Coordinates of N, CA and C in Angstrom, one line a residue:
M1 N 112.4 95.1 132.1 CA 113.7 94.7 131.9 C 113.8 93.2 131.7
P2 N 114.5 92.7 130.6 CA 114.6 91.3 130.4 C 115.1 90.6 131.6
E3 N 114.7 89.3 131.8 CA 115.2 88.6 132.9 C 116.7 88.5 133.0
A4 N 117.4 88.4 131.9 CA 118.8 88.3 131.9 C 119.5 89.6 132.4
H5 N 118.7 90.7 132.4 CA 119.3 91.9 132.9 C 118.8 92.3 134.3
K6 N 118.1 91.3 134.9 CA 117.6 91.6 136.3 C 118.8 91.6 137.2
I7 N 119.2 92.8 137.7 CA 120.3 93.0 138.6 C 119.8 93.7 139.8
D8 N 120.2 93.2 141.0 CA 119.8 93.7 142.2 C 120.7 94.9 142.6
I9 N 120.2 96.1 142.3 CA 121.0 97.3 142.5 C 121.4 97.5 143.9
R10 N 120.6 97.1 144.8 CA 120.9 97.2 146.3 C 122.0 96.3 146.6
H11 N 122.1 95.1 146.1 CA 123.2 94.2 146.3 C 124.5 94.7 145.8
V12 N 124.4 95.2 144.5 CA 125.6 95.8 143.9 C 126.1 97.0 144.7
A13 N 125.2 97.8 145.2 CA 125.6 99.0 146.0 C 126.2 98.5 147.3
K14 N 125.7 97.5 147.9 CA 126.2 97.0 149.2 C 127.7 96.4 148.9
L15 N 127.9 95.7 147.8 CA 129.2 95.2 147.5 C 130.2 96.4 147.3
A16 N 129.7 97.5 146.7 CA 130.6 98.7 146.5 C 130.6 99.6 147.7
R17 N 130.0 99.2 148.8 CA 129.9 99.9 150.0 C 129.3 101.3 149.8
L18 N 128.2 101.4 149.0 CA 127.5 102.6 148.7 C 126.2 102.6 149.4
T19 N 125.7 103.7 149.9 CA 124.4 103.9 150.4 C 123.6 104.7 149.4
L20 N 122.5 104.1 148.9 CA 121.7 104.7 147.9 C 120.4 105.1 148.4
T21 N 119.8 106.2 148.0 CA 118.5 106.5 148.3 C 117.6 105.7 147.3
D22 N 116.3 105.7 147.5 CA 115.4 105.0 146.5 C 115.5 105.6 145.2
E23 N 115.6 107.0 145.1 CA 115.6 107.7 143.9 C 116.9 107.3 143.1
E24 N 118.0 107.3 143.8 CA 119.3 106.9 143.2 C 119.3 105.5 142.7
A25 N 118.7 104.6 143.5 CA 118.7 103.2 143.1 C 117.8 103.1 141.8
K26 N 116.7 103.8 141.7 CA 115.9 103.7 140.5 C 116.7 104.3 139.3
R27 N 117.3 105.4 139.5 CA 118.1 106.0 138.4 C 119.2 105.1 137.9
Y28 N 120.0 104.6 138.9 CA 121.1 103.7 138.5 C 120.6 102.4 137.8
E29 N 119.5 101.9 138.3 CA 118.9 100.7 137.6 C 118.5 101.0 136.2
S30 N 117.9 102.2 136.0 CA 117.6 102.6 134.6 C 118.8 102.8 133.7
Q31 N 119.8 103.4 134.3 CA 121.1 103.6 133.5 C 121.7 102.3 133.2
L32 N 121.8 101.4 134.1 CA 122.4 100.1 133.9 C 121.6 99.3 132.9
N33 N 120.3 99.4 132.9 CA 119.4 98.7 131.9 C 119.7 99.3 130.5
G34 N 119.9 100.6 130.4 CA 120.2 101.2 129.1 C 121.6 100.7 128.6
I35 N 122.5 100.5 129.5 CA 123.9 100.0 129.0 C 123.8 98.6 128.6
L36 N 123.1 97.8 129.3 CA 122.9 96.4 129.0 C 122.1 96.2 127.7
T37 N 121.1 97.0 127.5 CA 120.3 96.9 126.3 C 121.2 97.3 125.1
Y38 N 122.1 98.3 125.2 CA 123.0 98.7 124.2 C 123.9 97.6 123.8
I39 N 124.4 96.9 124.9 CA 125.3 95.8 124.7 C 124.6 94.7 123.9
D40 N 123.3 94.4 124.2 CA 122.5 93.4 123.5 C 122.5 93.8 122.0
T41 N 122.3 95.1 121.7 CA 122.3 95.6 120.3 C 123.6 95.2 119.6
L42 N 124.7 95.4 120.3 CA 126.0 95.2 119.7 C 126.3 93.7 119.5
T43 N 125.7 92.8 120.3 CA 125.9 91.4 120.2 C 125.2 90.8 119.0
R44 N 124.3 91.5 118.4 CA 123.5 91.1 117.2 C 124.4 91.1 115.9
Y45 N 125.5 91.8 116.0 CA 126.4 91.9 114.8 C 127.3 90.8 114.7
D46 N 127.6 90.3 113.5 CA 128.6 89.3 113.3 C 129.9 89.9 113.2
L47 N 130.8 89.6 114.2 CA 132.1 90.2 114.3 C 133.2 89.2 114.1
D48 N 132.9 88.1 113.5 CA 133.9 87.1 113.2 C 134.9 87.7 112.3
G49 N 136.2 87.5 112.6 CA 137.3 88.0 111.8 C 137.6 89.4 112.0
V50 N 136.9 90.1 112.9 CA 137.2 91.5 113.2 C 138.2 91.5 114.4
E51 N 139.4 92.1 114.2 CA 140.4 92.2 115.2 C 140.0 93.1 116.3
P52 N 140.2 92.7 117.6 CA 139.9 93.7 118.7 C 140.9 94.9 118.6
T53 N 140.4 96.0 119.0 CA 141.3 97.2 118.9 C 141.1 98.0 120.2
A54 N 142.0 98.8 120.5 CA 141.9 99.7 121.7 C 141.4 101.1 121.2
H55 N 141.5 101.4 120.0 CA 141.1 102.7 119.4 C 140.4 102.5 118.1
A56 N 139.4 103.3 117.8 CA 138.7 103.2 116.5 C 139.6 103.5 115.3
M57 N 140.5 104.4 115.5 CA 141.5 104.8 114.5 C 142.9 104.5 114.9
P58 N 143.8 104.2 113.9 CA 145.2 104.0 114.3 C 145.8 105.2 115.1
V59 N 146.6 104.9 116.1 CA 147.2 105.9 116.9 C 148.7 105.9 116.6
Y60 N 149.2 107.0 116.2 CA 150.7 107.1 115.9 C 151.3 108.2 116.8
D61 N 152.4 107.9 117.4 CA 153.1 108.9 118.2 C 153.9 109.8 117.2
V62 N 153.8 111.1 117.4 CA 154.5 112.0 116.6 C 155.7 112.5 117.4
L63 N 156.8 112.0 117.2 CA 158.0 112.3 117.9 C 159.1 112.9 117.0
R64 N 159.8 113.8 117.6 CA 160.9 114.4 116.8 C 162.1 113.4 116.9
A65 N 163.0 113.5 116.0 CA 164.2 112.6 116.0 C 165.0 113.0 117.3
D66 N 165.6 112.0 117.9 CA 166.4 112.3 119.1 C 167.8 112.5 118.6
E67 N 168.1 113.8 118.5 CA 169.4 114.2 118.1 C 170.2 114.9 119.2
P68 N 171.4 114.6 119.4 CA 172.2 115.3 120.4 C 172.4 116.8 120.1
R69 N 172.3 117.6 121.2 CA 172.5 119.0 121.0 C 173.2 119.5 122.2
P70 N 173.8 120.7 122.1 CA 174.6 121.2 123.3 C 173.6 121.5 124.5
G71 N 174.1 121.2 125.7 CA 173.3 121.5 126.9 C 174.0 122.5 127.7
F72 N 173.5 122.6 129.0 CA 174.1 123.5 129.9 C 175.4 123.0 130.5
T73 N 176.3 123.8 130.8 CA 177.5 123.4 131.6 C 177.0 123.3 133.0
Q74 N 177.8 122.6 133.9 CA 177.4 122.5 135.3 C 177.3 123.9 135.9
E75 N 178.2 124.8 135.6 CA 178.1 126.1 136.2 C 176.8 126.8 135.8
Q76 N 176.5 126.7 134.5 CA 175.2 127.4 134.0 C 174.0 126.8 134.7
A77 N 174.0 125.4 134.9 CA 172.8 124.8 135.5 C 172.7 125.2 137.0
L78 N 173.8 125.4 137.7 CA 173.8 125.8 139.1 C 173.7 127.3 139.3
S79 N 173.8 128.1 138.3 CA 173.9 129.5 138.4 C 172.7 130.2 139.1
N80 N 171.5 129.6 138.9 CA 170.3 130.2 139.5 C 169.8 129.5 140.8
A81 N 170.6 128.5 141.2 CA 170.2 127.8 142.5 C 170.2 128.7 143.6
P82 N 169.2 128.7 144.5 CA 169.2 129.6 145.6 C 170.2 129.3 146.7
K83 N 170.6 128.0 146.8 CA 171.6 127.6 147.7 C 172.3 126.4 147.1
R84 N 173.6 126.4 147.2 CA 174.4 125.2 146.7 C 175.5 124.9 147.6
I85 N 175.9 123.6 147.5 CA 177.0 123.1 148.2 C 177.9 122.4 147.2
A86 N 179.1 122.9 147.0 CA 180.0 122.3 146.0 C 179.3 122.3 144.7
D87 N 179.1 121.1 144.1 CA 178.5 121.1 142.7 C 177.1 120.6 142.8
Q88 N 176.3 120.8 143.9 CA 174.9 120.3 144.0 C 174.0 121.4 144.5
I89 N 172.7 121.3 144.2 CA 171.7 122.3 144.7 C 171.3 121.8 146.0
Q90 N 171.3 122.7 147.0 CA 170.8 122.3 148.4 C 169.4 122.8 148.5
I91 N 168.5 121.8 148.9 CA 167.1 122.1 149.1 C 166.7 121.9 150.6
P92 N 165.6 122.4 151.0 CA 165.2 122.2 152.4 C 164.8 120.7 152.6
K93 N 164.9 120.3 153.8 CA 164.6 118.9 154.2 C 163.1 118.7 154.0
V94 N 162.7 117.6 153.3 CA 161.3 117.4 152.9 C 160.7 116.4 153.9
I95 N 161.4 115.4 154.3 CA 160.9 114.3 155.2 C 161.5 114.5 156.5
E96 N 160.7 114.5 157.6 CA 161.3 114.6 158.9 C 161.8 113.2 159.4

């Protein structure tokens, strides 16, 4: 592992309040080394003038037009309520 990538996995685990076995520590150290090596590969490219993006491809929301349309009357909306008081649905108490 290059010296720049020398990370004390035990210290990182302690900061994260994790208890690692020796096998887990070796595996995580190997995985972290792979990630950092890949990042080194990416830093070799000249990215001047490249705009940062959140997605590789443009993302567009596909939404239908918001057009008014007829809805339920109050009586229709309350017609299937198991219990009602005046013009409201009555539900069981949730918080004591």
